[in-house]
Amino acid sequence: MACPRCQTLPLTSSARGELLLTFAVRELRDKCLGYLEQASLVHRVEEMVVRLPDTCLLDFLERLRVDEPFNALEREGILALLLAPGEGLDFHAFTRAHSLERWFALLAARPLLEILEYQRFVSWFQPIVSIADGAVVGHEALLRGRLPEGGLMFPGEIFSLAAANDLLFQVDRQARAAALHCAAAQGLDGLLFINFLPTAIYDPVHCLRSTVGWARKLGIDPGRIVFEVVETERVGDIEHLKRILDYYRDAGYRVALDDVGSGYASLNLLAQLRPDIIKVDMEIIRDIDRDPARQSIYRALASIAAELDIELLAEGIETEAELDYVRRHGADLAQGYLFGRPGPEVAGS
């Protein structure tokens, strides 16, 4: 059964059906009727409901954007709901109704919606090396979105648009799928670090079943996969996160915390969650060979990790001096531009 939060999209280029418009006040309905008649758009009226048969919602919104018949306040007073052919008007349908202003915000996120609709996410990979001998022991999968014109959408824009338009569930699910499929396509060996947002998973058994299924189908040993919690500073429900990590561990995967040391919250998570790996925030690693304050924080984290039998990964290493310092002070793994930048293809794969 499809999950409405992560496997469906609120706006797609192919979605069409009967569009229902309702209005906060009669005057707004009358203004809308005047616009529809002037624009020669077929419609019928039932009191405070206007119905437009066989309408593509995306095309209708684009037309409103160009014609500008309503201001922002008026758009807030008009609700729009698209019913699929043959669909009845029930409670579930009502949950998809939004103000025109909200639909306009989604229209602004159209590049991301198209990436999601046509599953155009890919993963680039950055090497992770062993401190002991410098050998590449794995890769982190880093999300990219392929735009229709050939360019790329990077994580900053992806997650900013997703957060603003309630699309984090869809993005997180497709990102996990892209990481697994791209890694399998390249035949990558070793560890595979896959980022995930705990706030985009409301029920691990239901939401992560597909991830476990993809890994099994692709023949990827669960012991190779490290699911990495990102945005640790924003985790508010630690018990929920524990349930997610327990689900992963029960399936044979390992877990990591990202950006550890960037604030109190991540240290609190470290104490309560006991991850398999911690990634020390790159702001602590930057110039660590010359900065006593950063060294103090790093050594404290290294001591905690050693005491709890947690592997420590130093992230963001760019110089030999930074590498030498973390090598002498407890790091097990390292990642950064010194070893390789993220790329669509992995050398030797």
mmCIF file of C-alpha atoms in Angstrom:
data_model
loop_
_atom_site.group_PDB
_atom_site.id
_atom_site.type_symbol
_atom_site.label_atom_id
_atom_site.label_comp_id
_atom_site.label_asym_id
_atom_site.label_seq_id
_atom_site.Cartn_x
_atom_site.Cartn_y
_atom_site.Cartn_z
ATOM 1 C CA MET A 1 0.000 0.000 0.000
ATOM 2 C CA ALA A 2 1.421 3.405 -1.005
ATOM 3 C CA CYS A 3 2.319 5.733 1.838
ATOM 4 C CA PRO A 4 0.627 9.107 1.269
ATOM 5 C CA ARG A 5 3.446 10.960 3.028
ATOM 6 C CA CYS A 6 6.475 9.627 1.151
ATOM 7 C CA GLN A 7 5.224 7.935 -2.016
ATOM 8 C CA THR A 8 2.796 10.507 -3.372
ATOM 9 C CA LEU A 9 3.312 14.090 -4.491
ATOM 10 C CA PRO A 10 0.930 17.015 -3.978
ATOM 11 C CA LEU A 11 1.508 18.443 -7.466
ATOM 12 C CA THR A 12 2.586 16.718 -10.675
ATOM 13 C CA SER A 13 2.549 17.554 -14.368
ATOM 14 C CA SER A 14 0.312 14.569 -15.112
ATOM 15 C CA ALA A 15 -2.321 15.099 -12.395
ATOM 16 C CA ARG A 16 -5.677 16.047 -13.854
ATOM 17 C CA GLY A 17 -9.309 15.591 -12.940
ATOM 18 C CA GLU A 18 -12.127 17.717 -11.572
ATOM 19 C CA LEU A 19 -10.837 20.827 -9.816
ATOM 20 C CA LEU A 20 -12.977 22.145 -6.959
ATOM 21 C CA LEU A 21 -12.665 25.740 -5.765
ATOM 22 C CA THR A 22 -14.276 27.016 -2.570
ATOM 23 C CA PHE A 23 -14.240 30.556 -1.234
ATOM 24 C CA ALA A 24 -14.034 32.369 2.076
ATOM 25 C CA VAL A 25 -16.609 34.970 0.972
ATOM 26 C CA ARG A 26 -19.173 35.256 -1.822
ATOM 27 C CA GLU A 27 -17.466 38.323 -3.306
ATOM 28 C CA LEU A 28 -14.351 36.260 -3.908
ATOM 29 C CA ARG A 29 -16.430 33.587 -5.619
ATOM 30 C CA ASP A 30 -17.989 36.205 -7.895
ATOM 31 C CA LYS A 31 -14.572 37.614 -8.787
ATOM 32 C CA CYS A 32 -13.376 34.097 -9.646
ATOM 33 C CA LEU A 33 -16.414 33.470 -11.833
ATOM 34 C CA GLY A 34 -15.715 36.677 -13.705
ATOM 35 C CA TYR A 35 -12.139 35.561 -14.334
ATOM 36 C CA LEU A 36 -13.161 32.058 -15.478
ATOM 37 C CA GLU A 37 -15.702 33.476 -17.939
ATOM 38 C CA GLN A 38 -13.199 35.982 -19.298
ATOM 39 C CA ALA A 39 -10.607 33.220 -19.680
ATOM 40 C CA SER A 40 -13.190 30.924 -21.361
ATOM 41 C CA LEU A 41 -12.560 28.157 -18.830
ATOM 42 C CA VAL A 42 -15.387 25.612 -18.618
ATOM 43 C CA HIS A 43 -16.941 25.500 -15.151
ATOM 44 C CA ARG A 44 -20.138 25.049 -13.202
ATOM 45 C CA VAL A 45 -21.304 26.610 -9.951
ATOM 46 C CA GLU A 46 -22.885 24.994 -6.877
ATOM 47 C CA GLU A 47 -23.438 27.697 -4.259
ATOM 48 C CA MET A 48 -19.919 28.395 -2.891
ATOM 49 C CA VAL A 49 -18.244 25.645 -4.919
ATOM 50 C CA VAL A 50 -16.975 26.065 -8.464
ATOM 51 C CA ARG A 51 -16.096 22.923 -10.423
ATOM 52 C CA LEU A 52 -13.729 22.813 -13.398
ATOM 53 C CA PRO A 53 -13.958 19.434 -15.194
ATOM 54 C CA ASP A 54 -10.979 17.653 -16.736
ATOM 55 C CA THR A 55 -8.402 20.169 -15.510
ATOM 56 C CA CYS A 56 -4.642 19.860 -15.159
ATOM 57 C CA LEU A 57 -3.913 21.513 -11.825
ATOM 58 C CA LEU A 58 -0.372 22.479 -12.790
ATOM 59 C CA ASP A 59 -1.530 24.158 -16.018
ATOM 60 C CA PHE A 60 -4.290 25.984 -14.135
ATOM 61 C CA LEU A 61 -1.840 27.324 -11.551
ATOM 62 C CA GLU A 62 0.608 28.408 -14.253
ATOM 63 C CA ARG A 63 -2.192 30.314 -15.966
ATOM 64 C CA LEU A 64 -3.124 32.061 -12.718
ATOM 65 C CA ARG A 65 0.509 32.947 -12.159
ATOM 66 C CA VAL A 66 0.672 34.668 -15.540
ATOM 67 C CA ASP A 67 -2.775 36.325 -15.482
ATOM 68 C CA GLU A 68 -2.591 37.409 -11.793
ATOM 69 C CA PRO A 69 -6.365 37.737 -11.236
ATOM 70 C CA PHE A 70 -5.947 37.493 -7.434
ATOM 71 C CA ASN A 71 -3.591 39.064 -4.942
ATOM 72 C CA ALA A 72 -1.893 37.070 -2.174
ATOM 73 C CA LEU A 73 -4.625 37.773 0.390
ATOM 74 C CA GLU A 74 -7.328 36.661 -2.044
ATOM 75 C CA ARG A 75 -5.388 33.500 -2.871
ATOM 76 C CA GLU A 76 -5.406 32.642 0.841
ATOM 77 C CA GLY A 77 -9.218 32.811 0.742
ATOM 78 C CA ILE A 78 -9.600 30.292 -2.103
ATOM 79 C CA LEU A 79 -9.212 26.572 -1.471
ATOM 80 C CA ALA A 80 -8.460 24.230 -4.368
ATOM 81 C CA LEU A 81 -8.813 20.446 -4.470
ATOM 82 C CA LEU A 82 -8.179 18.160 -7.429
ATOM 83 C CA LEU A 83 -10.297 14.997 -7.563
ATOM 84 C CA ALA A 84 -8.964 12.165 -9.682
ATOM 85 C CA PRO A 85 -11.346 10.750 -12.306
ATOM 86 C CA GLY A 86 -14.007 8.730 -10.503
ATOM 87 C CA GLU A 87 -12.862 9.852 -7.036
ATOM 88 C CA GLY A 88 -15.521 10.804 -4.523
ATOM 89 C CA LEU A 89 -15.413 13.753 -2.170
ATOM 90 C CA ASP A 90 -14.548 12.163 1.194
ATOM 91 C CA PHE A 91 -12.442 13.004 4.235
ATOM 92 C CA HIS A 92 -9.236 11.685 2.665
ATOM 93 C CA ALA A 93 -9.773 13.910 -0.363
ATOM 94 C CA PHE A 94 -10.302 16.955 1.867
ATOM 95 C CA THR A 95 -6.841 16.477 3.377
ATOM 96 C CA ARG A 96 -5.376 17.384 -0.030
ATOM 97 C CA ALA A 97 -7.137 20.741 -0.268
ATOM 98 C CA HIS A 98 -4.889 23.809 -0.025
ATOM 99 C CA SER A 99 -5.256 27.529 -0.484
ATOM 100 C CA LEU A 100 -4.206 28.900 -3.861
ATOM 101 C CA GLU A 101 -1.377 30.674 -2.054
ATOM 102 C CA ARG A 102 -0.114 27.327 -0.783
ATOM 103 C CA TRP A 103 -0.419 25.862 -4.276
ATOM 104 C CA PHE A 104 1.589 28.816 -5.595
ATOM 105 C CA ALA A 105 4.361 27.994 -3.125
ATOM 106 C CA LEU A 106 4.411 24.445 -4.472
ATOM 107 C CA LEU A 107 4.531 25.848 -7.992
ATOM 108 C CA ALA A 108 7.730 27.682 -7.026
ATOM 109 C CA ALA A 109 9.149 24.294 -6.004
ATOM 110 C CA ARG A 110 8.336 22.832 -9.429
ATOM 111 C CA PRO A 111 11.975 21.890 -10.265
ATOM 112 C CA LEU A 112 12.157 19.730 -7.138
ATOM 113 C CA LEU A 113 8.696 18.285 -7.761
ATOM 114 C CA GLU A 114 9.740 17.276 -11.272
ATOM 115 C CA ILE A 115 12.893 15.622 -9.917
ATOM 116 C CA LEU A 116 10.719 13.654 -7.507
ATOM 117 C CA GLU A 117 8.027 12.858 -10.069
ATOM 118 C CA TYR A 118 10.509 11.439 -12.591
ATOM 119 C CA GLN A 119 12.905 10.035 -9.951
ATOM 120 C CA ARG A 120 15.907 12.047 -11.093
ATOM 121 C CA PHE A 121 17.907 11.817 -7.868
ATOM 122 C CA VAL A 122 21.418 10.418 -8.157
ATOM 123 C CA SER A 123 24.224 9.942 -5.667
ATOM 124 C CA TRP A 124 27.755 11.219 -5.925
ATOM 125 C CA PHE A 125 30.340 9.458 -3.779
ATOM 126 C CA GLN A 126 33.167 10.712 -1.580
ATOM 127 C CA PRO A 127 35.828 8.284 -0.336
ATOM 128 C CA ILE A 128 36.321 7.376 3.317
ATOM 129 C CA VAL A 129 39.774 6.107 4.257
ATOM 130 C CA SER A 130 41.330 4.116 7.048
ATOM 131 C CA ILE A 131 43.639 6.124 9.292
ATOM 132 C CA ALA A 132 45.821 3.060 9.794
ATOM 133 C CA ASP A 133 46.994 2.636 6.204
ATOM 134 C CA GLY A 134 45.180 5.242 4.070
ATOM 135 C CA ALA A 135 43.216 2.596 2.162
ATOM 136 C CA VAL A 136 39.740 3.500 0.894
ATOM 137 C CA VAL A 137 37.320 1.537 3.069
ATOM 138 C CA GLY A 138 34.046 3.045 1.885
ATOM 139 C CA HIS A 139 32.149 6.003 0.475
ATOM 140 C CA GLU A 140 29.500 8.460 1.551
ATOM 141 C CA ALA A 141 26.563 8.854 -0.819
ATOM 142 C CA LEU A 142 25.803 12.546 -1.398
ATOM 143 C CA LEU A 143 22.519 13.585 -2.964
ATOM 144 C CA ARG A 144 22.168 15.418 -6.284
ATOM 145 C CA GLY A 145 19.074 16.125 -8.379
ATOM 146 C CA ARG A 146 19.237 16.121 -12.193
ATOM 147 C CA LEU A 147 17.372 19.065 -13.711
ATOM 148 C CA PRO A 148 15.654 18.675 -17.113
ATOM 149 C CA GLU A 149 18.040 21.109 -18.798
ATOM 150 C CA GLY A 150 21.040 19.072 -17.667
ATOM 151 C CA GLY A 151 22.150 20.949 -14.566
ATOM 152 C CA LEU A 152 22.182 19.752 -10.979
ATOM 153 C CA MET A 153 20.287 20.691 -7.849
ATOM 154 C CA PHE A 154 22.475 20.391 -4.746
ATOM 155 C CA PRO A 155 21.474 19.392 -1.206
ATOM 156 C CA GLY A 156 21.185 22.934 0.160
ATOM 157 C CA GLU A 157 18.482 23.871 -2.342
ATOM 158 C CA ILE A 158 16.875 20.421 -2.289
ATOM 159 C CA PHE A 159 16.312 20.394 1.458
ATOM 160 C CA SER A 160 15.411 24.067 1.659
ATOM 161 C CA LEU A 161 12.619 23.601 -0.914
ATOM 162 C CA ALA A 162 11.586 20.305 0.658
ATOM 163 C CA ALA A 163 11.308 21.775 4.159
ATOM 164 C CA ALA A 164 9.318 24.778 2.934
ATOM 165 C CA ASN A 165 6.849 22.595 1.014
ATOM 166 C CA ASP A 166 6.403 19.535 3.249
ATOM 167 C CA LEU A 167 8.340 17.307 0.860
ATOM 168 C CA LEU A 168 10.989 15.968 3.253
ATOM 169 C CA PHE A 169 9.324 12.552 3.439
ATOM 170 C CA GLN A 170 9.428 12.127 -0.337
ATOM 171 C CA VAL A 171 12.983 13.478 -0.658
ATOM 172 C CA ASP A 172 14.389 11.315 2.135
ATOM 173 C CA ARG A 173 12.854 8.128 0.736
ATOM 174 C CA GLN A 174 14.054 8.724 -2.820
ATOM 175 C CA ALA A 175 17.496 9.787 -1.575
ATOM 176 C CA ARG A 176 17.957 6.459 0.215
ATOM 177 C CA ALA A 177 16.849 4.621 -2.917
ATOM 178 C CA ALA A 178 19.252 6.611 -5.124
ATOM 179 C CA ALA A 179 22.182 5.893 -2.808
ATOM 180 C CA LEU A 180 21.592 2.139 -2.906
ATOM 181 C CA HIS A 181 20.898 1.924 -6.644
ATOM 182 C CA CYS A 182 23.818 4.158 -7.675
ATOM 183 C CA ALA A 183 26.218 2.251 -5.414
ATOM 184 C CA ALA A 184 25.049 -1.062 -6.875
ATOM 185 C CA ALA A 185 25.328 0.263 -10.435
ATOM 186 C CA GLN A 186 28.969 1.203 -9.824
ATOM 187 C CA GLY A 187 29.752 -2.036 -8.023
ATOM 188 C CA LEU A 188 31.125 -0.231 -4.991
ATOM 189 C CA ASP A 189 32.829 -2.273 -2.304
ATOM 190 C CA GLY A 190 33.326 -1.450 1.350
ATOM 191 C CA LEU A 191 31.202 0.719 3.602
ATOM 192 C CA LEU A 192 28.371 2.779 2.187
ATOM 193 C CA PHE A 193 27.304 5.778 4.296
ATOM 194 C CA ILE A 194 23.707 6.824 3.570
ATOM 195 C CA ASN A 195 22.249 9.982 5.106
ATOM 196 C CA PHE A 196 18.723 10.076 6.472
ATOM 197 C CA LEU A 197 16.511 12.578 8.279
ATOM 198 C CA PRO A 198 14.905 11.078 11.385
ATOM 199 C CA THR A 199 12.141 13.685 11.201
ATOM 200 C CA ALA A 200 11.137 12.261 7.799
ATOM 201 C CA ILE A 201 10.389 8.813 9.246
ATOM 202 C CA TYR A 202 7.271 8.508 11.366
ATOM 203 C CA ASP A 203 7.120 4.702 11.623
ATOM 204 C CA PRO A 204 10.381 2.805 10.989
ATOM 205 C CA VAL A 205 8.694 -0.525 10.248
ATOM 206 C CA HIS A 206 6.427 1.054 7.626
ATOM 207 C CA CYS A 207 8.723 3.776 6.259
ATOM 208 C CA LEU A 208 11.967 1.804 6.072
ATOM 209 C CA ARG A 209 10.616 -1.476 4.735
ATOM 210 C CA SER A 210 11.328 -0.374 1.169
ATOM 211 C CA THR A 211 14.924 0.585 2.025
ATOM 212 C CA VAL A 212 15.615 -2.831 3.503
ATOM 213 C CA GLY A 213 13.932 -4.431 0.491
ATOM 214 C CA TRP A 214 16.040 -2.448 -1.994
ATOM 215 C CA ALA A 215 19.278 -3.440 -0.261
ATOM 216 C CA ARG A 216 18.270 -7.102 -0.258
ATOM 217 C CA LYS A 217 17.216 -7.039 -3.914
ATOM 218 C CA LEU A 218 20.464 -5.324 -4.957
ATOM 219 C CA GLY A 219 22.543 -7.872 -3.070
ATOM 220 C CA ILE A 220 24.124 -5.315 -0.725
ATOM 221 C CA ASP A 221 25.222 -6.892 2.555
ATOM 222 C CA PRO A 222 23.572 -5.007 5.445
ATOM 223 C CA GLY A 223 26.904 -5.076 7.312
ATOM 224 C CA ARG A 224 28.348 -2.732 4.682
ATOM 225 C CA ILE A 225 25.705 -0.049 5.107
ATOM 226 C CA VAL A 226 26.006 2.760 7.646
ATOM 227 C CA PHE A 227 22.892 4.879 8.046
ATOM 228 C CA GLU A 228 23.970 8.348 9.057
ATOM 229 C CA VAL A 229 21.744 10.641 11.120
ATOM 230 C CA VAL A 230 21.974 14.192 9.765
ATOM 231 C CA GLU A 231 20.796 17.425 11.386
ATOM 232 C CA THR A 232 21.475 15.995 14.843
ATOM 233 C CA GLU A 233 20.910 19.427 16.355
ATOM 234 C CA ARG A 234 17.246 19.305 15.306
ATOM 235 C CA VAL A 235 16.359 15.941 16.800
ATOM 236 C CA GLY A 236 13.655 16.634 19.367
ATOM 237 C CA ASP A 237 12.245 13.161 19.967
ATOM 238 C CA ILE A 238 15.125 10.953 21.021
ATOM 239 C CA GLU A 239 12.865 7.973 21.760
ATOM 240 C CA HIS A 240 11.612 8.107 18.172
ATOM 241 C CA LEU A 241 15.190 8.190 16.896
ATOM 242 C CA LYS A 242 16.055 5.219 19.103
ATOM 243 C CA ARG A 243 13.232 3.221 17.515
ATOM 244 C CA ILE A 244 14.575 4.030 14.047
ATOM 245 C CA LEU A 245 18.137 3.059 14.936
ATOM 246 C CA ASP A 246 16.955 -0.126 16.654
ATOM 247 C CA TYR A 247 15.103 -1.056 13.475
ATOM 248 C CA TYR A 248 18.262 -0.546 11.398
ATOM 249 C CA ARG A 249 20.427 -2.476 13.840
ATOM 250 C CA ASP A 250 17.968 -5.363 14.029
ATOM 251 C CA ALA A 251 18.205 -5.581 10.222
ATOM 252 C CA GLY A 252 22.014 -5.819 10.449
ATOM 253 C CA TYR A 253 22.976 -2.249 9.543
ATOM 254 C CA ARG A 254 25.285 0.100 11.417
ATOM 255 C CA VAL A 255 24.456 3.678 12.384
ATOM 256 C CA ALA A 256 26.457 6.893 12.612
ATOM 257 C CA LEU A 257 25.894 10.382 13.985
ATOM 258 C CA ASP A 258 26.953 13.283 11.780
ATOM 259 C CA ASP A 259 28.407 16.650 12.885
ATOM 260 C CA VAL A 260 29.161 15.473 16.412
ATOM 261 C CA GLY A 261 30.651 18.244 18.517
ATOM 262 C CA SER A 262 28.718 21.074 16.877
ATOM 263 C CA GLY A 263 26.578 21.574 19.989
ATOM 264 C CA TYR A 264 25.184 20.134 23.196
ATOM 265 C CA ALA A 265 22.400 18.223 21.479
ATOM 266 C CA SER A 266 24.758 15.996 19.498
ATOM 267 C CA LEU A 267 26.746 15.151 22.644
ATOM 268 C CA ASN A 268 23.500 14.269 24.386
ATOM 269 C CA LEU A 269 22.593 11.988 21.473
ATOM 270 C CA LEU A 270 26.033 10.381 21.630
ATOM 271 C CA ALA A 271 25.519 9.451 25.271
ATOM 272 C CA GLN A 272 22.012 8.078 24.776
ATOM 273 C CA LEU A 273 22.235 6.383 21.372
ATOM 274 C CA ARG A 274 25.706 4.784 21.434
ATOM 275 C CA PRO A 275 26.142 4.842 17.636
ATOM 276 C CA ASP A 276 28.643 2.599 15.901
ATOM 277 C CA ILE A 277 30.450 5.564 14.339
ATOM 278 C CA ILE A 278 30.605 9.289 15.055
ATOM 279 C CA LYS A 279 31.644 11.869 12.464
ATOM 280 C CA VAL A 280 33.403 14.806 14.085
ATOM 281 C CA ASP A 281 32.096 18.084 12.702
ATOM 282 C CA MET A 282 34.368 19.583 10.051
ATOM 283 C CA GLU A 283 34.373 22.936 11.850
ATOM 284 C CA ILE A 284 36.288 21.241 14.655
ATOM 285 C CA ILE A 285 38.718 19.611 12.212
ATOM 286 C CA ARG A 286 39.441 22.838 10.314
ATOM 287 C CA ASP A 287 43.013 23.983 11.207
ATOM 288 C CA ILE A 288 42.993 21.620 14.194
ATOM 289 C CA ASP A 289 46.777 21.316 14.028
ATOM 290 C CA ARG A 290 47.054 25.044 14.898
ATOM 291 C CA ASP A 291 44.039 25.650 17.158
ATOM 292 C CA PRO A 292 44.254 24.601 20.850
ATOM 293 C CA ALA A 293 40.504 25.153 21.413
ATOM 294 C CA ARG A 294 39.553 22.787 18.595
ATOM 295 C CA GLN A 295 42.133 20.301 19.820
ATOM 296 C CA SER A 296 40.565 20.245 23.296
ATOM 297 C CA ILE A 297 37.097 19.540 21.917
ATOM 298 C CA TYR A 298 38.392 16.897 19.534
ATOM 299 C CA ARG A 299 40.426 15.079 22.207
ATOM 300 C CA ALA A 300 37.384 14.992 24.492
ATOM 301 C CA LEU A 301 35.290 13.420 21.718
ATOM 302 C CA ALA A 302 38.044 10.939 20.910
ATOM 303 C CA SER A 303 38.254 9.940 24.556
ATOM 304 C CA ILE A 304 34.488 9.415 24.804
ATOM 305 C CA ALA A 305 34.449 7.404 21.587
ATOM 306 C CA ALA A 306 37.287 5.161 22.765
ATOM 307 C CA GLU A 307 35.610 4.586 26.131
ATOM 308 C CA LEU A 308 32.286 3.666 24.493
ATOM 309 C CA ASP A 309 33.938 1.539 21.763
ATOM 310 C CA ILE A 310 32.689 3.863 19.005
ATOM 311 C CA GLU A 311 34.678 4.395 15.808
ATOM 312 C CA LEU A 312 35.650 8.009 15.182
ATOM 313 C CA LEU A 313 35.617 9.513 11.690
ATOM 314 C CA ALA A 314 37.315 12.891 11.201
ATOM 315 C CA GLU A 315 35.328 14.779 8.553
ATOM 316 C CA GLY A 316 36.448 17.623 6.291
ATOM 317 C CA ILE A 317 40.178 16.966 6.254
ATOM 318 C CA GLU A 318 41.918 19.134 3.671
ATOM 319 C CA THR A 319 45.583 19.216 4.718
ATOM 320 C CA GLU A 320 48.288 16.744 5.671
ATOM 321 C CA ALA A 321 48.732 18.615 8.960
ATOM 322 C CA GLU A 322 45.081 18.072 9.897
ATOM 323 C CA LEU A 323 45.393 14.409 8.961
ATOM 324 C CA ASP A 324 48.559 14.003 11.010
ATOM 325 C CA TYR A 325 46.889 15.485 14.094
ATOM 326 C CA VAL A 326 43.797 13.259 14.014
ATOM 327 C CA ARG A 327 45.968 10.237 13.202
ATOM 328 C CA ARG A 328 47.967 10.846 16.392
ATOM 329 C CA HIS A 329 44.864 11.443 18.483
ATOM 330 C CA GLY A 330 42.478 8.565 18.081
ATOM 331 C CA ALA A 331 40.747 8.802 14.698
ATOM 332 C CA ASP A 332 39.861 5.519 13.006
ATOM 333 C CA LEU A 333 38.545 6.881 9.698
ATOM 334 C CA ALA A 334 38.904 10.089 7.700
ATOM 335 C CA GLN A 335 37.037 11.916 4.955
ATOM 336 C CA GLY A 336 37.654 15.168 3.096
ATOM 337 C CA TYR A 337 39.004 16.869 -0.007
ATOM 338 C CA LEU A 338 42.502 15.637 0.828
ATOM 339 C CA PHE A 339 41.385 12.159 -0.240
ATOM 340 C CA GLY A 340 38.900 13.074 -2.944
ATOM 341 C CA ARG A 341 35.975 15.299 -3.796
ATOM 342 C CA PRO A 342 32.466 13.933 -4.346
ATOM 343 C CA GLY A 343 31.933 12.744 -7.886
ATOM 344 C CA PRO A 344 29.399 10.872 -10.027
ATOM 345 C CA GLU A 345 31.862 8.064 -10.692
ATOM 346 C CA VAL A 346 34.289 6.381 -8.342
ATOM 347 C CA ALA A 347 37.782 5.703 -9.639
ATOM 348 C CA GLY A 348 38.340 2.005 -10.145
ATOM 349 C CA SER A 349 34.695 1.065 -9.676
#
